[in-house]
Short mmCIF file of C-alpha atoms and ligand atoms in Angstrom, two decimals:
data_model
loop_
_atom_site.label_atom_id
_atom_site.label_comp_id
_atom_site.label_asym_id
_atom_site.label_seq_id
_atom_site.Cartn_x
_atom_site.Cartn_y
_atom_site.Cartn_z
CA MET T 80 4.71 16.18 -14.01
CA CYS T 81 4.71 13.76 -16.90
CA ASN T 82 1.13 14.66 -17.90
CA HIS T 83 0.80 18.38 -18.28
CA MET T 84 -2.96 18.38 -18.79
CA SER T 85 -2.69 21.65 -20.69
CA TYR T 86 -5.49 20.78 -23.15
CA LEU T 87 -7.66 19.09 -20.54
CA SER T 88 -7.63 22.09 -18.20
CA GLN T 89 -8.89 24.25 -21.09
CA THR T 90 -11.53 21.82 -22.41
CA ASP T 91 -12.81 20.38 -19.14
CA PRO T 92 -11.61 22.25 -16.08
CA GLU T 93 -13.90 20.21 -13.84
CA ILE T 94 -12.22 16.91 -14.66
CA ALA T 95 -8.79 18.57 -14.77
CA ASP T 96 -9.44 19.84 -11.26
CA ILE T 97 -10.51 16.43 -10.01
CA ILE T 98 -7.40 14.83 -11.52
CA GLU T 99 -5.19 17.42 -9.83
CA LYS T 100 -6.88 16.76 -6.45
CA GLU T 101 -6.33 13.04 -6.95
CA ARG T 102 -2.68 13.71 -7.85
CA LEU T 103 -2.26 15.62 -4.56
CA ARG T 104 -3.98 12.75 -2.67
CA GLN T 105 -1.58 10.20 -4.22
CA THR T 106 1.42 12.51 -3.58
CA ASN T 107 0.67 13.43 0.05
CA GLY T 108 -0.58 10.07 1.30
CA LEU T 109 0.79 6.54 1.65
CA GLU T 110 -0.81 3.97 -0.57
CA LEU T 111 -0.71 0.56 1.10
CA ILE T 112 -3.53 -1.08 -0.89
CA ALA T 113 -1.81 -4.32 -1.90
CA SER T 114 -3.40 -4.37 -5.43
CA GLU T 115 -2.27 -0.86 -6.39
CA ASN T 116 0.87 0.62 -7.82
CA ILE T 117 2.30 3.77 -9.53
CA VAL T 118 3.07 3.37 -13.21
CA SER T 119 5.96 5.04 -14.93
CA CYS T 120 5.66 8.20 -17.06
CA ALA T 121 6.39 6.04 -20.09
CA VAL T 122 3.42 3.79 -19.33
CA LEU T 123 1.24 6.83 -18.85
CA GLU T 124 2.31 8.30 -22.14
CA ALA T 125 1.55 5.10 -24.10
CA MET T 126 -1.83 4.83 -22.43
CA GLY T 127 -2.71 8.42 -23.29
CA SER T 128 -1.51 8.04 -26.87
CA ILE T 129 -3.17 8.13 -30.31
CA MET T 130 -3.15 4.28 -30.33
CA THR T 131 -6.64 4.70 -28.81
CA ASN T 132 -8.00 5.98 -32.11
CA LYS T 133 -8.03 2.67 -33.97
CA TYR T 134 -10.07 -0.50 -34.18
CA ALA T 135 -7.91 -3.61 -34.36
CA GLU T 136 -10.32 -6.56 -33.92
CA GLY T 137 -8.52 -9.82 -34.48
CA TYR T 138 -4.90 -10.56 -33.87
CA PRO T 139 -1.58 -9.42 -35.50
CA GLY T 140 -1.63 -10.49 -39.21
CA LYS T 141 -5.36 -11.37 -39.02
CA ARG T 142 -7.32 -8.16 -38.43
CA TYR T 143 -10.79 -7.29 -39.36
CA TYR T 144 -9.83 -3.67 -40.13
CA GLY T 145 -7.36 -2.10 -42.48
CA GLY T 146 -4.51 0.14 -41.35
CA CYS T 147 -3.39 -2.09 -38.52
CA GLU T 148 0.28 -2.51 -39.53
CA PHE T 149 1.58 -0.50 -36.59
CA HIS T 150 -0.93 -1.98 -34.18
CA ASP T 151 0.35 -5.40 -35.24
CA GLN T 152 3.90 -4.29 -34.41
CA ALA T 153 2.77 -2.99 -31.00
CA GLU T 154 0.80 -6.08 -30.08
CA ASN T 155 3.59 -8.42 -31.29
CA LEU T 156 6.08 -6.57 -29.09
CA ALA T 157 3.75 -6.84 -26.11
CA ARG T 158 3.23 -10.57 -26.68
CA ASP T 159 6.91 -11.33 -27.31
CA ARG T 160 8.04 -9.36 -24.28
CA LEU T 161 5.46 -11.02 -22.01
CA LYS T 162 6.53 -14.50 -23.26
CA LYS T 163 10.19 -13.63 -22.59
CA LEU T 164 9.37 -12.18 -19.16
CA PHE T 165 7.68 -15.35 -17.98
CA GLY T 166 9.16 -17.95 -20.34
CA ALA T 167 5.69 -18.62 -21.78
CA GLN T 168 4.94 -20.43 -25.06
CA HIS T 169 1.92 -18.33 -25.84
CA ALA T 170 0.59 -15.01 -24.58
CA ASN T 171 -2.68 -13.10 -25.10
CA VAL T 172 -2.49 -9.46 -24.08
CA GLN T 173 -5.98 -8.38 -25.08
CA PRO T 174 -8.09 -9.06 -21.93
CA HIS T 175 -9.36 -5.70 -20.62
CA SER T 176 -8.94 -6.80 -17.07
CA GLY T 177 -8.01 -9.67 -14.79
CA THR T 178 -11.62 -10.74 -14.61
CA GLN T 179 -11.86 -10.81 -18.45
CA ALA T 180 -8.71 -13.01 -18.56
CA ASN T 181 -10.33 -15.48 -16.18
CA MET T 182 -13.59 -15.34 -18.06
CA ALA T 183 -11.80 -16.28 -21.32
CA VAL T 184 -10.23 -19.39 -19.74
CA TYR T 185 -13.65 -20.54 -18.36
CA PHE T 186 -15.31 -19.75 -21.69
CA ALA T 187 -12.69 -21.74 -23.64
CA TYR T 188 -12.60 -24.82 -21.43
CA MET T 189 -15.92 -25.11 -19.56
CA LYS T 190 -19.53 -25.67 -20.53
CA LEU T 191 -22.23 -23.82 -18.66
CA GLY T 192 -23.02 -25.74 -15.46
CA GLU T 193 -19.64 -27.43 -15.15
CA LYS T 194 -17.71 -26.97 -11.95
CA ILE T 195 -14.92 -24.71 -10.75
CA LEU T 196 -12.95 -25.57 -7.60
CA SER T 197 -11.39 -22.39 -6.12
CA MET T 198 -10.45 -20.56 -2.99
CA LYS T 199 -13.19 -18.97 -0.86
CA LEU T 200 -13.53 -15.26 -1.37
CA ASN T 201 -13.49 -14.57 2.39
CA GLN T 202 -10.27 -16.52 2.81
CA GLY T 203 -8.34 -14.84 0.05
CA GLY T 204 -9.92 -15.81 -3.26
CA HIS T 205 -11.33 -13.44 -5.88
CA LEU T 206 -14.85 -12.59 -7.05
CA SER T 207 -14.11 -13.99 -10.52
CA HIS T 208 -13.27 -17.43 -9.01
CA GLY T 209 -16.97 -18.32 -8.48
CA ALA T 210 -18.57 -15.79 -6.09
CA PRO T 211 -22.39 -15.98 -6.17
CA VAL T 212 -22.57 -12.30 -7.20
CA SER T 213 -20.22 -12.83 -10.11
CA PHE T 214 -21.11 -14.38 -13.49
CA THR T 215 -18.79 -17.20 -12.50
CA GLY T 216 -21.14 -18.15 -9.62
CA LYS T 217 -24.17 -17.89 -11.88
CA PHE T 218 -22.92 -19.72 -14.96
CA TYR T 219 -20.94 -22.46 -13.27
CA GLN T 220 -21.16 -24.74 -10.24
CA VAL T 221 -18.65 -23.80 -7.62
CA ALA T 222 -16.91 -25.70 -4.89
CA GLN T 223 -14.45 -23.88 -2.67
CA TYR T 224 -11.52 -24.64 -0.44
CA GLY T 225 -10.24 -22.43 2.35
CA VAL T 226 -7.09 -22.27 4.48
CA ASP T 227 -6.40 -24.58 7.38
CA PRO T 228 -8.08 -22.93 10.41
CA LYS T 229 -5.00 -23.43 12.56
CA THR T 230 -2.10 -22.51 10.30
CA GLU T 231 -4.15 -20.18 8.09
CA THR T 232 -2.24 -21.53 5.13
CA LEU T 233 -3.30 -23.75 2.23
CA ASP T 234 -3.76 -27.39 3.03
CA TYR T 235 -2.93 -29.22 -0.21
CA GLY T 236 -4.07 -32.57 1.14
CA ALA T 237 -7.51 -31.07 1.90
CA VAL T 238 -7.72 -29.48 -1.59
CA GLY T 239 -6.85 -32.87 -3.12
CA GLU T 240 -9.61 -34.57 -1.15
CA MET T 241 -12.09 -31.97 -2.28
CA ALA T 242 -11.05 -32.34 -5.92
CA LYS T 243 -11.64 -36.06 -5.74
CA LYS T 244 -15.08 -35.53 -4.27
CA GLU T 245 -16.20 -32.57 -6.39
CA LYS T 246 -14.75 -33.62 -9.76
CA PRO T 247 -14.23 -30.02 -11.04
CA GLN T 248 -13.56 -29.14 -14.67
CA ILE T 249 -11.11 -26.40 -13.66
CA ILE T 250 -9.19 -25.95 -10.43
CA VAL T 251 -8.34 -22.35 -9.78
CA CYS T 252 -5.41 -21.27 -7.60
CA GLY T 253 -4.13 -17.78 -6.87
CA ALA T 254 -5.53 -15.21 -4.51
CA SER T 255 -6.16 -11.59 -3.68
CA ALA T 256 -5.33 -11.78 -0.01
CA TYR T 257 -2.94 -14.65 0.75
CA PRO T 258 0.38 -13.67 2.31
CA ARG T 259 2.23 -16.95 1.73
CA ILE T 260 3.83 -18.82 -1.19
CA ILE T 261 1.46 -20.84 -3.35
CA ASP T 262 2.61 -24.24 -4.59
CA PHE T 263 1.42 -24.23 -8.16
CA LYS T 264 2.98 -27.58 -8.97
CA ALA T 265 0.92 -29.18 -6.16
CA PHE T 266 -2.23 -27.68 -7.65
CA GLN T 267 -1.46 -29.00 -11.12
CA GLU T 268 -0.79 -32.48 -9.69
CA ILE T 269 -4.14 -32.39 -7.89
CA ALA T 270 -5.77 -31.37 -11.17
CA ASP T 271 -4.02 -34.11 -13.12
CA ASP T 272 -5.13 -36.67 -10.57
CA VAL T 273 -8.82 -35.89 -11.20
CA GLY T 274 -8.62 -35.09 -14.91
CA ALA T 275 -9.18 -31.32 -14.40
CA TYR T 276 -7.48 -28.30 -15.86
CA CYS T 277 -5.53 -26.03 -13.56
CA MET T 278 -5.60 -22.25 -13.84
CA ALA T 279 -3.28 -20.06 -11.75
CA ASP T 280 -4.46 -16.46 -11.35
CA ILE T 281 -1.27 -14.59 -10.46
CA ALA T 282 -2.88 -11.13 -10.60
CA HIS T 283 -1.33 -10.05 -7.33
CA ILE T 284 2.06 -11.60 -7.52
CA ALA T 285 2.89 -11.35 -11.26
CA GLY T 286 5.82 -9.00 -10.65
CA LEU T 287 7.18 -11.35 -7.98
CA VAL T 288 6.81 -14.30 -10.28
CA ALA T 289 8.42 -12.51 -13.26
CA THR T 290 11.46 -11.68 -11.12
CA LYS T 291 11.65 -15.08 -9.36
CA GLN T 292 10.67 -13.79 -5.93
CA HIS T 293 7.84 -16.36 -6.02
CA PRO T 294 7.84 -19.74 -7.81
CA THR T 295 6.29 -19.54 -11.25
CA SER T 296 3.04 -21.01 -12.52
CA VAL T 297 3.92 -20.54 -16.21
CA GLY T 298 4.58 -23.84 -17.89
CA VAL T 299 3.71 -25.52 -14.61
CA VAL T 300 -0.06 -25.21 -14.71
CA ASN T 301 -2.28 -25.30 -17.82
CA PHE T 302 -3.29 -21.63 -17.82
CA THR T 303 -1.84 -18.59 -16.08
CA THR T 304 -3.90 -15.40 -15.94
CA THR T 305 -2.84 -12.09 -14.57
CA THR T 306 -3.55 -8.44 -14.26
CA THR T 307 -0.88 -6.03 -15.50
CA HIS T 308 -1.50 -3.27 -12.96
CA LYS T 309 -0.56 -4.75 -9.57
CA THR T 310 2.99 -5.85 -8.76
CA LEU T 311 3.73 -5.89 -12.58
CA ARG T 312 3.28 -2.03 -12.44
CA GLY T 313 1.70 -1.56 -15.83
CA PRO T 314 -1.64 -0.12 -17.15
CA ARG T 315 -4.88 -1.55 -15.83
CA GLY T 316 -5.55 -4.73 -17.84
CA GLY T 317 -5.23 -8.49 -18.10
CA ALA T 318 -3.23 -11.13 -19.91
CA ILE T 319 -3.20 -14.96 -20.34
CA MET T 320 -0.28 -17.29 -20.76
CA CYS T 321 -0.34 -20.96 -21.74
CA ASN T 322 1.37 -23.67 -23.76
CA GLU T 323 1.01 -23.69 -27.54
CA GLU T 324 -1.56 -26.49 -27.46
CA TYR T 325 -4.11 -24.17 -25.80
CA ALA T 326 -3.28 -21.02 -27.77
CA GLN T 327 -5.99 -21.20 -30.39
CA ALA T 328 -8.87 -21.88 -28.00
CA ILE T 329 -7.75 -19.15 -25.60
CA ASP T 330 -7.35 -16.57 -28.35
CA LYS T 331 -10.78 -17.41 -29.74
CA ALA T 332 -12.32 -17.15 -26.33
CA VAL T 333 -10.92 -13.60 -25.83
CA PHE T 334 -11.86 -12.39 -29.34
CA PRO T 335 -14.52 -12.91 -30.64
CA GLY T 336 -15.64 -14.90 -27.58
CA MET T 337 -16.05 -12.11 -25.09
CA GLN T 338 -14.50 -8.93 -26.25
CA GLY T 339 -14.65 -6.70 -29.29
CA GLY T 340 -11.83 -4.33 -30.25
CA PRO T 341 -8.68 -4.46 -28.14
CA LEU T 342 -7.60 -1.32 -26.23
CA MET T 343 -4.50 -0.75 -28.36
CA ASN T 344 -3.35 2.22 -26.26
CA VAL T 345 -3.39 -0.03 -23.22
CA ILE T 346 -1.68 -2.90 -25.16
CA SER T 347 1.06 -0.42 -26.14
CA ALA T 348 1.38 0.53 -22.50
CA LYS T 349 1.51 -3.17 -21.54
CA ALA T 350 4.42 -3.54 -24.00
CA VAL T 351 6.18 -0.68 -22.23
CA CYS T 352 5.52 -2.27 -18.81
CA PHE T 353 6.90 -5.64 -19.91
CA GLU T 354 10.03 -3.96 -21.30
CA GLU T 355 10.50 -2.19 -17.96
CA ALA T 356 9.89 -5.45 -16.12
CA LEU T 357 12.67 -7.19 -18.18
CA ARG T 358 15.25 -4.75 -16.79
CA PRO T 359 17.45 -5.65 -13.77
CA SER T 360 16.00 -2.66 -11.89
CA PHE T 361 12.59 -4.36 -11.85
CA THR T 362 14.05 -7.35 -10.16
CA GLU T 363 15.65 -5.08 -7.57
CA TYR T 364 12.28 -3.40 -7.18
CA ASN T 365 10.50 -6.67 -6.47
CA LYS T 366 13.13 -7.84 -4.07
CA GLN T 367 12.61 -4.61 -2.18
CA ILE T 368 8.80 -5.11 -2.15
CA VAL T 369 9.32 -8.39 -0.32
CA LYS T 370 12.02 -7.02 2.05
CA ASN T 371 9.77 -4.07 2.87
CA ALA T 372 6.77 -6.36 3.50
CA LYS T 373 8.89 -8.42 5.92
CA VAL T 374 10.09 -5.40 7.86
CA LEU T 375 6.61 -3.89 8.00
CA ALA T 376 5.22 -7.24 9.21
CA GLU T 377 7.94 -7.58 11.90
CA THR T 378 7.30 -4.04 13.13
CA LEU T 379 3.55 -4.71 13.43
CA ILE T 380 4.11 -8.05 15.19
CA ASN T 381 6.58 -6.44 17.63
CA SER T 382 3.95 -3.85 18.36
CA GLY T 383 1.56 -6.57 19.46
CA ILE T 384 -0.55 -6.83 16.31
CA ARG T 385 -1.48 -10.26 15.12
CA LEU T 386 -0.93 -11.08 11.43
CA VAL T 387 -2.85 -13.90 9.66
CA SER T 388 -0.53 -16.91 9.37
CA GLY T 389 2.01 -15.06 11.49
CA GLY T 390 3.70 -13.05 8.75
CA THR T 391 4.31 -12.79 5.02
CA ASP T 392 6.36 -14.29 2.19
CA ASN T 393 5.16 -11.85 -0.50
CA HIS T 394 4.04 -8.24 -0.91
CA LEU T 395 1.10 -8.25 1.45
CA MET T 396 -0.06 -9.10 4.98
CA LEU T 397 -3.38 -9.39 6.68
CA ILE T 398 -3.81 -7.74 10.04
CA ASP T 399 -6.25 -9.43 12.44
CA LEU T 400 -7.93 -6.73 14.53
CA THR T 401 -9.92 -9.12 16.71
CA ASN T 402 -7.78 -8.62 19.82
CA GLN T 403 -7.78 -4.80 19.41
CA HIS T 404 -11.59 -5.03 19.61
CA LEU T 405 -11.85 -3.14 16.29
CA THR T 406 -13.41 -3.76 12.93
CA GLY T 407 -11.59 -3.50 9.58
CA LEU T 408 -14.02 -0.71 8.63
CA GLU T 409 -13.18 1.41 11.74
CA ALA T 410 -9.46 0.90 11.25
CA GLU T 411 -9.68 1.72 7.52
CA VAL T 412 -11.43 4.98 8.25
CA ALA T 413 -9.04 6.03 11.07
CA LEU T 414 -5.93 5.19 9.02
CA GLY T 415 -7.37 7.05 6.07
CA LYS T 416 -7.67 10.20 8.23
CA ALA T 417 -4.04 9.71 9.09
CA GLY T 418 -3.15 9.63 5.38
CA ILE T 419 -2.53 5.87 5.24
CA THR T 420 -4.74 4.11 2.66
CA VAL T 421 -5.45 0.46 3.34
CA ASN T 422 -8.47 -1.71 2.80
CA LYS T 423 -10.61 -3.64 5.19
CA ASN T 424 -10.49 -7.34 4.47
CA THR T 425 -12.07 -10.58 5.69
CA ILE T 426 -9.73 -12.90 7.53
CA PRO T 427 -9.91 -16.70 7.92
CA ASN T 428 -12.64 -17.68 10.41
CA GLU T 429 -14.25 -14.29 9.76
CA THR T 430 -17.32 -13.49 11.93
CA LYS T 431 -18.25 -10.12 10.37
CA SER T 432 -19.72 -9.10 7.02
CA PRO T 433 -17.47 -8.24 4.07
CA PHE T 434 -18.48 -4.63 4.48
CA VAL T 435 -17.30 -4.55 8.13
CA THR T 436 -14.65 -7.35 8.48
CA SER T 437 -12.14 -8.09 11.26
CA GLY T 438 -9.06 -7.41 9.19
CA LEU T 439 -6.94 -5.11 7.09
CA ARG T 440 -4.93 -5.95 4.01
CA VAL T 441 -1.65 -4.03 3.74
CA GLY T 442 0.76 -4.18 0.85
CA THR T 443 4.11 -2.61 -0.07
CA PRO T 444 4.18 -2.39 -3.93
CA ALA T 445 3.15 1.31 -4.22
CA VAL T 446 5.30 2.68 -1.45
CA THR T 447 8.28 0.65 -2.74
CA SER T 448 7.76 2.24 -6.18
CA ARG T 449 8.25 5.64 -4.50
CA GLY T 450 11.68 4.47 -3.29
CA MET T 451 10.82 3.77 0.32
CA LYS T 452 12.91 1.16 2.09
CA GLU T 453 13.27 -0.57 5.49
CA ALA T 454 13.54 2.60 7.63
CA GLU T 455 10.29 3.94 6.13
CA MET T 456 8.52 0.62 6.66
CA ARG T 457 9.43 0.70 10.37
CA GLN T 458 8.02 4.20 10.59
CA ILE T 459 4.85 3.16 8.78
CA GLY T 460 4.46 0.10 11.01
CA HIS T 461 4.70 2.29 14.08
CA TRP T 462 2.09 4.69 12.70
CA ILE T 463 -0.35 1.92 11.88
CA ALA T 464 0.10 0.30 15.30
CA SER T 465 -0.33 3.58 17.21
CA VAL T 466 -3.50 4.45 15.30
CA VAL T 467 -5.20 1.07 15.60
CA LYS T 468 -4.39 0.92 19.34
CA ASP T 469 -5.80 4.38 20.07
CA ILE T 470 -8.39 4.88 17.37
CA LYS T 471 -10.47 7.52 19.11
CA ASN T 472 -7.48 9.81 19.68
CA GLU T 473 -8.04 12.56 17.10
CA THR T 474 -5.00 14.49 18.19
CA LEU T 475 -2.81 11.49 17.56
CA ILE T 476 -4.39 10.88 14.14
CA ALA T 477 -3.83 14.52 13.16
CA GLN T 478 -0.24 14.31 14.32
CA VAL T 479 0.37 11.08 12.35
CA ASN T 480 -1.25 12.68 9.28
CA ARG T 481 1.29 15.58 9.44
CA GLU T 482 4.17 13.17 9.76
CA VAL T 483 2.84 10.97 6.95
CA THR T 484 2.53 13.94 4.59
CA ALA T 485 6.03 15.15 5.45
CA MET T 486 7.51 11.74 4.66
CA ALA T 487 5.38 11.23 1.57
CA GLN T 488 6.55 14.55 0.18
CA LYS T 489 10.17 13.31 0.40
CA PHE T 490 9.29 10.50 -2.06
CA PRO T 491 7.49 12.17 -5.01
CA ILE T 492 5.49 9.84 -7.26
CA TYR T 493 6.41 11.75 -10.44
CA PRO T 494 8.98 14.31 -11.38
CA THR T 495 7.59 17.72 -10.46
CA VAL T 496 8.64 19.57 -13.64
C1 PLP Q 895 -7.25 -8.14 -8.87
C2 PLP Q 895 -7.55 -9.57 -9.17
C3 PLP Q 895 -8.28 -9.91 -10.32
C4 PLP Q 895 -9.09 -9.00 -11.16
O1 PLP Q 895 -8.68 -7.92 -11.68
P1 PLP Q 895 -9.62 -6.90 -12.40
O2 PLP Q 895 -8.67 -6.32 -13.36
O3 PLP Q 895 -10.04 -5.96 -11.32
O4 PLP Q 895 -10.75 -7.58 -13.04
C5 PLP Q 895 -8.43 -11.27 -10.57
N1 PLP Q 895 -7.88 -12.18 -9.82
C6 PLP Q 895 -7.23 -11.89 -8.67
C7 PLP Q 895 -6.65 -13.00 -7.84
C8 PLP Q 895 -7.05 -10.58 -8.33
O5 PLP Q 895 -6.43 -10.30 -7.22
#
């Protein structure tokens, strides 16, 4: 184990016990939630470090507290590595989350009541892109595009038409549940045509973008926002990249605009993550994520399961359960009992509520981090197909669960000593 928890188990055995149970859950099950990953021991150590003890409001060289010389070094390393990783002119590594990163861009470049044009939540977009329940839907006007009902992929012509009609201030692209390549250049051109800014939220695909497994948005669109904890495999957090001309406004919007002191332990861990991501092994890892997703998708399709848009180009796929006469909720619960963690998800042309749904979102980043490859993906695909086709068969589910645990234990998430 990289975290021994020796103090924690003395001070707070209740929490230590919960963490141990969670460790066993992660170890013995298969994590196929597309937005999750398994960080390295080095990232965990930085996150759990004494860097948490200090206030460092401001930015390197311009802090509002004394004693920040080492925090400056850590944040500068994080910024420089992120810039190098994506070829960005400017980077802000302080946003506490992906949502905060998006909030900072809106706060910097939109007045209250101006309009966002973004992807519909139930077709792959994110809450922070203008959902009525999010601050974005309350502070701004929102117009939304979806996918083409037939191809279930983005229709750039239709987005362009909407942009002309709606005259948004910011056009948002990037998604939480879109299995295909996104043409960021096309989005920036649409924005340029109507005098809007373009923001690409690459939260899900940041690792793929950094390693050129997906075309980049950095330097292509005005603002790129991301999380650091999905395919990038770092600590939970956010970041923003942009050209120099936007740097000052973005930095001011993050601090003092909408955050106080940065989480310097997390920023240190982001620096570690970016260093790891600059290594050739991280490119190999991201290539394998995509290969694994393709093999898993093929296995599901060959077992008679329909995937939204017919497949995947990235790290995730959306299963359409309509012709299995099942809801996403039922399938999520059954697969959970089998030790396979996925999340129910709306699909294009959804007829059910977001709490029930007709789909499942399945992703390969976490299982790929454990070292699983094509053979394991075929096995996982067969397990998923057999469970969703025979969801009431408790004997089958128990059998799959035993097999899942046996396979999971062959791919430990952390060293055991
Ligand atoms: C995950 C995600 C976010 C938000 O991340 P949080 O850190 O949970 O706030 C933002 N945008 C997209 C597209 C995402 O998938």
